[in-house]
PDB file of C-alpha atoms and ligand atoms in Angstrom:
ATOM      1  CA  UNK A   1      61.479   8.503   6.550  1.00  0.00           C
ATOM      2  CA  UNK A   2      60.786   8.552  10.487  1.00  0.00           C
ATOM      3  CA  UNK A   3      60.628   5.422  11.804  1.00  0.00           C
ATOM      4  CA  UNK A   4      57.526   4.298  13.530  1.00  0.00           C
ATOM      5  CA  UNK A   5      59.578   3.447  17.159  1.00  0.00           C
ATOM      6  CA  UNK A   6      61.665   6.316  16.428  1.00  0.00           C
ATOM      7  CA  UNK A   7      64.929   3.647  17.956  1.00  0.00           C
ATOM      8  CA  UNK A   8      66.752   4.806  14.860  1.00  0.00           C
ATOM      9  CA  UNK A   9      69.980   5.802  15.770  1.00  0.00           C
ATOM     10  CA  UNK A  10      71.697   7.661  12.978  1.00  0.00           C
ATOM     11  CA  UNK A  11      75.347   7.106  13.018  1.00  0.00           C
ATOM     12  CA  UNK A  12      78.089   9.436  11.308  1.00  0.00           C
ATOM     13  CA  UNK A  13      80.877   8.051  10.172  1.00  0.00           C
ATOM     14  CA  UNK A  14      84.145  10.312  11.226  1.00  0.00           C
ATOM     15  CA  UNK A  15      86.886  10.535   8.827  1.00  0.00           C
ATOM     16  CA  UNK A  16      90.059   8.643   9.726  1.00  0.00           C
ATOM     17  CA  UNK A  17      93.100   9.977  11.552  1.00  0.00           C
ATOM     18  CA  UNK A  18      96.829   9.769  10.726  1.00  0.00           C
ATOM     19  CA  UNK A  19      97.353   6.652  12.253  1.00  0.00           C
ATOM     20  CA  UNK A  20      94.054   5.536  11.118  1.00  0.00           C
ATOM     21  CA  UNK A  21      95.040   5.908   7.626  1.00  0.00           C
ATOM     22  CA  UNK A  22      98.171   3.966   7.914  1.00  0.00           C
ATOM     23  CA  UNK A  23      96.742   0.820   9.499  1.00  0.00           C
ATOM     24  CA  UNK A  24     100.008  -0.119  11.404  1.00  0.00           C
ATOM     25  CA  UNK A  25      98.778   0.120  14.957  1.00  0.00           C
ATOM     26  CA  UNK A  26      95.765  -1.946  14.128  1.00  0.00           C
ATOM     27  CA  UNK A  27      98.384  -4.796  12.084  1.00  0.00           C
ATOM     28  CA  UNK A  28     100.636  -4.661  15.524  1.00  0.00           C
ATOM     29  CA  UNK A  29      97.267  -4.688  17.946  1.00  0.00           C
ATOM     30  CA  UNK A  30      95.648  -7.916  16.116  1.00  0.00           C
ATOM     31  CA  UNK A  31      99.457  -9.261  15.890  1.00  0.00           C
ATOM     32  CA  UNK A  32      98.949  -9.057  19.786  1.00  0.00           C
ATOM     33  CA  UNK A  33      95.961 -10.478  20.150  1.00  0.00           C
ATOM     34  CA  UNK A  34      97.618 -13.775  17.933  1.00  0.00           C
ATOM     35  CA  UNK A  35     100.635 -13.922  19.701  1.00  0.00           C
ATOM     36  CA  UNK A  36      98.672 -13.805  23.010  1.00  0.00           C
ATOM     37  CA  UNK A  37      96.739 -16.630  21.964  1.00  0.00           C
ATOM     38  CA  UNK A  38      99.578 -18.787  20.929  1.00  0.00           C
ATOM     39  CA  UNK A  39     101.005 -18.821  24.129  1.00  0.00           C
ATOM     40  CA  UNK A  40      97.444 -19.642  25.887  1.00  0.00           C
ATOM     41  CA  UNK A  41      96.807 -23.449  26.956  1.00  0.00           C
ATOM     42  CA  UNK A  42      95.438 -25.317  24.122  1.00  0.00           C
ATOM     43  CA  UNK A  43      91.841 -26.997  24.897  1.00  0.00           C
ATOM     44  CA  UNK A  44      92.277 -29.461  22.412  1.00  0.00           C
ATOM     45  CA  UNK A  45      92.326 -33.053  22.962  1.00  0.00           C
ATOM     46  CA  UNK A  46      94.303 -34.842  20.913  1.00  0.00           C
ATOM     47  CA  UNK A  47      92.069 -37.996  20.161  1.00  0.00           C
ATOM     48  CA  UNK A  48      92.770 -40.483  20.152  1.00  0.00           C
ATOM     49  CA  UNK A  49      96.356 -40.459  21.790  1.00  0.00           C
ATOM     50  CA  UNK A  50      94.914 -38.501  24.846  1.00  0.00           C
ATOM     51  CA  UNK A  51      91.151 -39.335  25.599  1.00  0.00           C
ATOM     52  CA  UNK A  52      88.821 -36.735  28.663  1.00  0.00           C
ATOM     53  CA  UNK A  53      87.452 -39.022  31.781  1.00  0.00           C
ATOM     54  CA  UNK A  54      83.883 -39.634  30.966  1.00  0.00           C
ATOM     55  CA  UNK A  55      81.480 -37.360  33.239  1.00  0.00           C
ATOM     56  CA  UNK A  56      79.835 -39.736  36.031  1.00  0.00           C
ATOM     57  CA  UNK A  57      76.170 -39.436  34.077  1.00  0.00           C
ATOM     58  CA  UNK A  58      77.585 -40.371  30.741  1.00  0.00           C
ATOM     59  CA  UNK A  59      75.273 -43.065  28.933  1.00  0.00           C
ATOM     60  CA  UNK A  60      76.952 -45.298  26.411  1.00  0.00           C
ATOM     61  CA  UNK A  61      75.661 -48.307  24.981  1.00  0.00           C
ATOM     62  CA  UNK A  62      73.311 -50.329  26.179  1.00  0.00           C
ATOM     63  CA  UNK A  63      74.017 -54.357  27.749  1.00  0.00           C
ATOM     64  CA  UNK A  64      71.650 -56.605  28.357  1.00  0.00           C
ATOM     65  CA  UNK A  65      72.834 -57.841  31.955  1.00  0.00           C
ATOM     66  CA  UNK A  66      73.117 -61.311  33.354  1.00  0.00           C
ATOM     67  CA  UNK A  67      71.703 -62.525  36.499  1.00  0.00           C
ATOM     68  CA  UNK A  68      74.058 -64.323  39.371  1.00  0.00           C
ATOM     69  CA  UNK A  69      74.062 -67.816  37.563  1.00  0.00           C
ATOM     70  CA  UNK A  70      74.788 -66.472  33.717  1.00  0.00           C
ATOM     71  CA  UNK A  71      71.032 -66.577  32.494  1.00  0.00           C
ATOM     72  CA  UNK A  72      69.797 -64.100  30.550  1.00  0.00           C
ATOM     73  CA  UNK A  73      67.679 -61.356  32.411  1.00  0.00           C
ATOM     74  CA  UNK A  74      65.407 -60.006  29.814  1.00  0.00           C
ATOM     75  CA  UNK A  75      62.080 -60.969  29.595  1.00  0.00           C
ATOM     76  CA  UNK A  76      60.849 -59.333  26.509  1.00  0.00           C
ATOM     77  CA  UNK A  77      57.934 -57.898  27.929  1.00  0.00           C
ATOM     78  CA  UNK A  78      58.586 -54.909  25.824  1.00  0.00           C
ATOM     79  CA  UNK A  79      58.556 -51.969  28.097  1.00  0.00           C
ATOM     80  CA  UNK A  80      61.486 -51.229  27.113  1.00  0.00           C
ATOM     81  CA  UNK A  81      60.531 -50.400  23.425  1.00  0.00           C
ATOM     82  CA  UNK A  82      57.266 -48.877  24.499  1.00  0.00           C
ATOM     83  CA  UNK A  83      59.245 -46.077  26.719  1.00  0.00           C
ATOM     84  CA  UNK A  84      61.638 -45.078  23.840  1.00  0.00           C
ATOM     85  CA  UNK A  85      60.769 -42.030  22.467  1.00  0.00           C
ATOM     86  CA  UNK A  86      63.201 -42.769  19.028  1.00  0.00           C
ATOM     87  CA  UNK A  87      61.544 -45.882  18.622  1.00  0.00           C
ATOM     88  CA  UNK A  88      64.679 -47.432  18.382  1.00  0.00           C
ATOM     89  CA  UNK A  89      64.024 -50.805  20.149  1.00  0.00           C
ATOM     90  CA  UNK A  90      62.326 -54.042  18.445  1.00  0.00           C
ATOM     91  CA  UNK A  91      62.111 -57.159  19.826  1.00  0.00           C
ATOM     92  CA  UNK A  92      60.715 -60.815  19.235  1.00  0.00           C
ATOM     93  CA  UNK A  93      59.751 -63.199  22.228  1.00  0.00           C
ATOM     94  CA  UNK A  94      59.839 -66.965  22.592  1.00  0.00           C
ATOM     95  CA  UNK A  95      59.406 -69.414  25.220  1.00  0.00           C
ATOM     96  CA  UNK A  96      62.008 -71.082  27.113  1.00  0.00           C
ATOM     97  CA  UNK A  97      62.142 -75.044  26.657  1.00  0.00           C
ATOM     98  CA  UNK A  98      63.217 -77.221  29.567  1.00  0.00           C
ATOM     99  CA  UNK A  99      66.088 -77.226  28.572  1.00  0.00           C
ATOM    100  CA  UNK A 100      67.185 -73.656  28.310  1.00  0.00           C
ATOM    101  CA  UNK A 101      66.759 -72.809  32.063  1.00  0.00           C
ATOM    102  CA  UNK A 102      70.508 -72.653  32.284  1.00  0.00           C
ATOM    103  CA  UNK A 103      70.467 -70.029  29.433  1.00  0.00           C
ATOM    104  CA  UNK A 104      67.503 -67.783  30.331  1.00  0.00           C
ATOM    105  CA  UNK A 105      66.097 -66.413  34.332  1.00  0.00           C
ATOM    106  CA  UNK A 106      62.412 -66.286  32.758  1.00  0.00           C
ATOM    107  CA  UNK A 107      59.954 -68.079  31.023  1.00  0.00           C
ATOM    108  CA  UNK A 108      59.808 -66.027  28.381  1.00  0.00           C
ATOM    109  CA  UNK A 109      62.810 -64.482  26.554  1.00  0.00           C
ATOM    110  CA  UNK A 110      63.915 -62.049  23.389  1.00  0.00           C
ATOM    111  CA  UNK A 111      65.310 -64.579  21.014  1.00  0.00           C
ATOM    112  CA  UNK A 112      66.004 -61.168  18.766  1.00  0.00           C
ATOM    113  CA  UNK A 113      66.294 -58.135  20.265  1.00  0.00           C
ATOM    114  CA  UNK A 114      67.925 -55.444  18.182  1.00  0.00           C
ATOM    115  CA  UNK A 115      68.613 -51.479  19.186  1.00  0.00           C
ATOM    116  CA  UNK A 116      68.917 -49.130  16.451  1.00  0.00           C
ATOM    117  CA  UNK A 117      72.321 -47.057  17.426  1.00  0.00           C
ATOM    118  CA  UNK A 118      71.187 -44.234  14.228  1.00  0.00           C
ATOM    119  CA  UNK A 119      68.047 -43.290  16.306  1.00  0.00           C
ATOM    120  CA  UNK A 120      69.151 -43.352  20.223  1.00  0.00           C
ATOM    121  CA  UNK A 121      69.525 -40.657  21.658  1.00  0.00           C
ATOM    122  CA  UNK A 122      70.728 -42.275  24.728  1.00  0.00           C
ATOM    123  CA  UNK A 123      68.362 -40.756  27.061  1.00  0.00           C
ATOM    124  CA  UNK A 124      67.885 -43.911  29.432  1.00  0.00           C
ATOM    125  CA  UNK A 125      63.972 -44.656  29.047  1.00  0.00           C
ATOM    126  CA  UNK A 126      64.310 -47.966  28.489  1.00  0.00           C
ATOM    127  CA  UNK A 127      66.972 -48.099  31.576  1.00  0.00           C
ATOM    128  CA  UNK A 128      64.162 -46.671  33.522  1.00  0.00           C
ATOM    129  CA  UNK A 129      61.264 -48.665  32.215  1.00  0.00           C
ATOM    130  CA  UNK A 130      62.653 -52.144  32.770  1.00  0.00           C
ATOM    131  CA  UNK A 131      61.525 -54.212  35.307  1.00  0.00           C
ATOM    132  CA  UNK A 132      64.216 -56.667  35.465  1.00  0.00           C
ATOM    133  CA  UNK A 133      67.078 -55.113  35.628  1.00  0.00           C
ATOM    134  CA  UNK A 134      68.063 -56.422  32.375  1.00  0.00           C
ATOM    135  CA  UNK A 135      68.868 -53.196  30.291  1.00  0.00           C
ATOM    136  CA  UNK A 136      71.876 -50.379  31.322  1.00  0.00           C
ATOM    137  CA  UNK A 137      73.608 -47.828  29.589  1.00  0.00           C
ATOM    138  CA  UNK A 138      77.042 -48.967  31.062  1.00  0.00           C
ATOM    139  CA  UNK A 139      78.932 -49.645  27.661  1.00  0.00           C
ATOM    140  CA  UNK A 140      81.204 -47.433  26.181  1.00  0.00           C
ATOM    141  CA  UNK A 141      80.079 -44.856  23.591  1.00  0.00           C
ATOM    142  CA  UNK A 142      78.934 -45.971  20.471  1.00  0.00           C
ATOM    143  CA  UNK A 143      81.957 -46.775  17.919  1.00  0.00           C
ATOM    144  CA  UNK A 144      81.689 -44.971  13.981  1.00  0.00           C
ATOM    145  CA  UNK A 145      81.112 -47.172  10.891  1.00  0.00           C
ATOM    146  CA  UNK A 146      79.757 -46.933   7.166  1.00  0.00           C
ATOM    147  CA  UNK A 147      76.677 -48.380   6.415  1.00  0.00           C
ATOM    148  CA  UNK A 148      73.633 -47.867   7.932  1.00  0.00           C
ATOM    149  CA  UNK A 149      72.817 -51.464   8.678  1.00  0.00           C
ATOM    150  CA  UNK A 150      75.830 -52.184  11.096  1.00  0.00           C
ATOM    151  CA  UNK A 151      74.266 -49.771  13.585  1.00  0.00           C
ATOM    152  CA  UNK A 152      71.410 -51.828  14.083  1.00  0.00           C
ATOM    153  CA  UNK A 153      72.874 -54.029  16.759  1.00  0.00           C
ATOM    154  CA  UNK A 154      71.602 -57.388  17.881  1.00  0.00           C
ATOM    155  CA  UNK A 155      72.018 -59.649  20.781  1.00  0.00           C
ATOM    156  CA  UNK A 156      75.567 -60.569  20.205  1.00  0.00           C
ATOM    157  CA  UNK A 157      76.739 -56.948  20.749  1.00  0.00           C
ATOM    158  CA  UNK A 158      74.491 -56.174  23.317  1.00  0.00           C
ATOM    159  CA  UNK A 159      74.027 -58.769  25.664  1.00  0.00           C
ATOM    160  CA  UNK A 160      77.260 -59.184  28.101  1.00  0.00           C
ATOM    161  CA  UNK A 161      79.523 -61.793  27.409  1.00  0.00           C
ATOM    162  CA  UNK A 162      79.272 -64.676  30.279  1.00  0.00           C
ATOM    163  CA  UNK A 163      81.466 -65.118  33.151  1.00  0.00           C
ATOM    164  CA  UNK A 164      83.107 -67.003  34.757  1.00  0.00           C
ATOM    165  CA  UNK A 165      80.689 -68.478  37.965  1.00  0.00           C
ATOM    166  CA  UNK A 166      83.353 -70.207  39.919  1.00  0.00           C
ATOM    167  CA  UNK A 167      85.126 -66.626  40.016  1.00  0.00           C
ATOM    168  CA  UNK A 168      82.392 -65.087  41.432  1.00  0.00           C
ATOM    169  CA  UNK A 169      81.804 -67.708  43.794  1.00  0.00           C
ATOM    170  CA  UNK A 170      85.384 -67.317  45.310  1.00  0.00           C
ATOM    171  CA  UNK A 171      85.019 -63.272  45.023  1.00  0.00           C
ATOM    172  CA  UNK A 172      82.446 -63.739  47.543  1.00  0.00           C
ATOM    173  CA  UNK A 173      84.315 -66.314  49.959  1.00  0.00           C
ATOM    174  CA  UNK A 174      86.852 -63.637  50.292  1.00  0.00           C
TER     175      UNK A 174
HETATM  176  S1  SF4 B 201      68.338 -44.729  25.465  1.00  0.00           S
HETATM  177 FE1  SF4 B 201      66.378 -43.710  24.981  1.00  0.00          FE
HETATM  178  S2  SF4 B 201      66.384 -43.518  22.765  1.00  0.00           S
HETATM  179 FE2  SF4 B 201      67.981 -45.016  23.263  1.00  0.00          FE
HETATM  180  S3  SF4 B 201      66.979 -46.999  23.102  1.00  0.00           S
HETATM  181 FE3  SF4 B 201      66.811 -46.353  25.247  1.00  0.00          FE
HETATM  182  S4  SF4 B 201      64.841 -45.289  25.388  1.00  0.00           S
HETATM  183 FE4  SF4 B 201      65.379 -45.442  23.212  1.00  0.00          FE
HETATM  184  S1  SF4 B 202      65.100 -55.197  28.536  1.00  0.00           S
HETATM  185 FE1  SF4 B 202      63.728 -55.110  30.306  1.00  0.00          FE
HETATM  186  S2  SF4 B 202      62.020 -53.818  29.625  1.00  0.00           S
HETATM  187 FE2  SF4 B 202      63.134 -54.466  27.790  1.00  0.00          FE
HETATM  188  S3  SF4 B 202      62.055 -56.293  27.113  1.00  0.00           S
HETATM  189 FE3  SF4 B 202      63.760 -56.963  28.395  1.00  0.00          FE
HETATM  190  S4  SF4 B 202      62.872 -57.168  30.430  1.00  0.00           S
HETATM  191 FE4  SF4 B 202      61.432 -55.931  29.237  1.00  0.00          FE
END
């Protein structure tokens, strides 16, 4: 039947030739093509004895930063969680006593704050959306595990262990 664009090509199979029929120069031509191939630089990375430099825009895991003095940065106003698009950020507030000055910059702070690593996408919302400066994307990428609950992560893998203040006191004599 005619077909209704009429882009039909018809096309006629010719019978095969000598050489055709005997399939050795095709078995020597892909031979080529393998051998050629085998000698070629191999783009494989042999993880993870050899590891590729990150790219300068790579986002890894988030840490939830320290001010000058040690004192946690983070607010919990939220933003954060509103801005993610994965939904991947809860959070619970509480108020700072007297005597946790030394422990948190604000008067208000996350006393859980928990990222779920299953639905980031790493896109850097919540980077974007925080006022404080309390949230980056600096960590390194986000390591494999089994179950499903260990990559929900809380404050003790997020927020960045506490240095040493008389170090950066003397950095900054130098
Ligand atoms: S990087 Fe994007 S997806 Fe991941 S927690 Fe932040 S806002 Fe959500
Ligand atoms: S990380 Fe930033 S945006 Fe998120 S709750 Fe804390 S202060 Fe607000």
């Amino acid at each position: 039947m005619q077909s209704l664009s009429n882009r039909k090509k018809v096309i006629e199979q010719k019978p095969m030739n000598f050489w055709e029929k005997i399939y050795l120069p095709a078995i020597f031509k892909g031979l080529g093509i393998t051998i050629r191939h085998f000698f070629k630089k191999i783009p494989t990375i042999k993880y993870p004895e050899e590891q590729r430099p990150y790219s300068k825009n790579f986002r890894g895991q988030h840490s939830l930063k320290r001010d000058e003095q040690g004192r946690e940065r983070c607010t919990a106003c939220g933003l954060c969680a509103l801005s993610c698009p994965a939904e991947a950020i809860t959070m619970t507030a509480a108020e700072r006593t007297k005597d946790e000055k030394h422990l948190y910059r604000e008067e208000k702070y996350a006393s859980v704050y928990e990222i779920n690593m299953l639905r980031c996408i790493f896109c850097g919302l919540c980077e974007e959306a925080c006022p404080k400066e309390a949230i980056y994307l600096d960590g390194p990428h986000v390591t494999a595990d089994y179950l499903r609950k260990d990559f929900i992560y809380g404050k003790d893998k997020l927020v960045e262990p506490k240095f040493d203040i008389t170090m950066l006191t003397q950095e900054k004599s130098i």
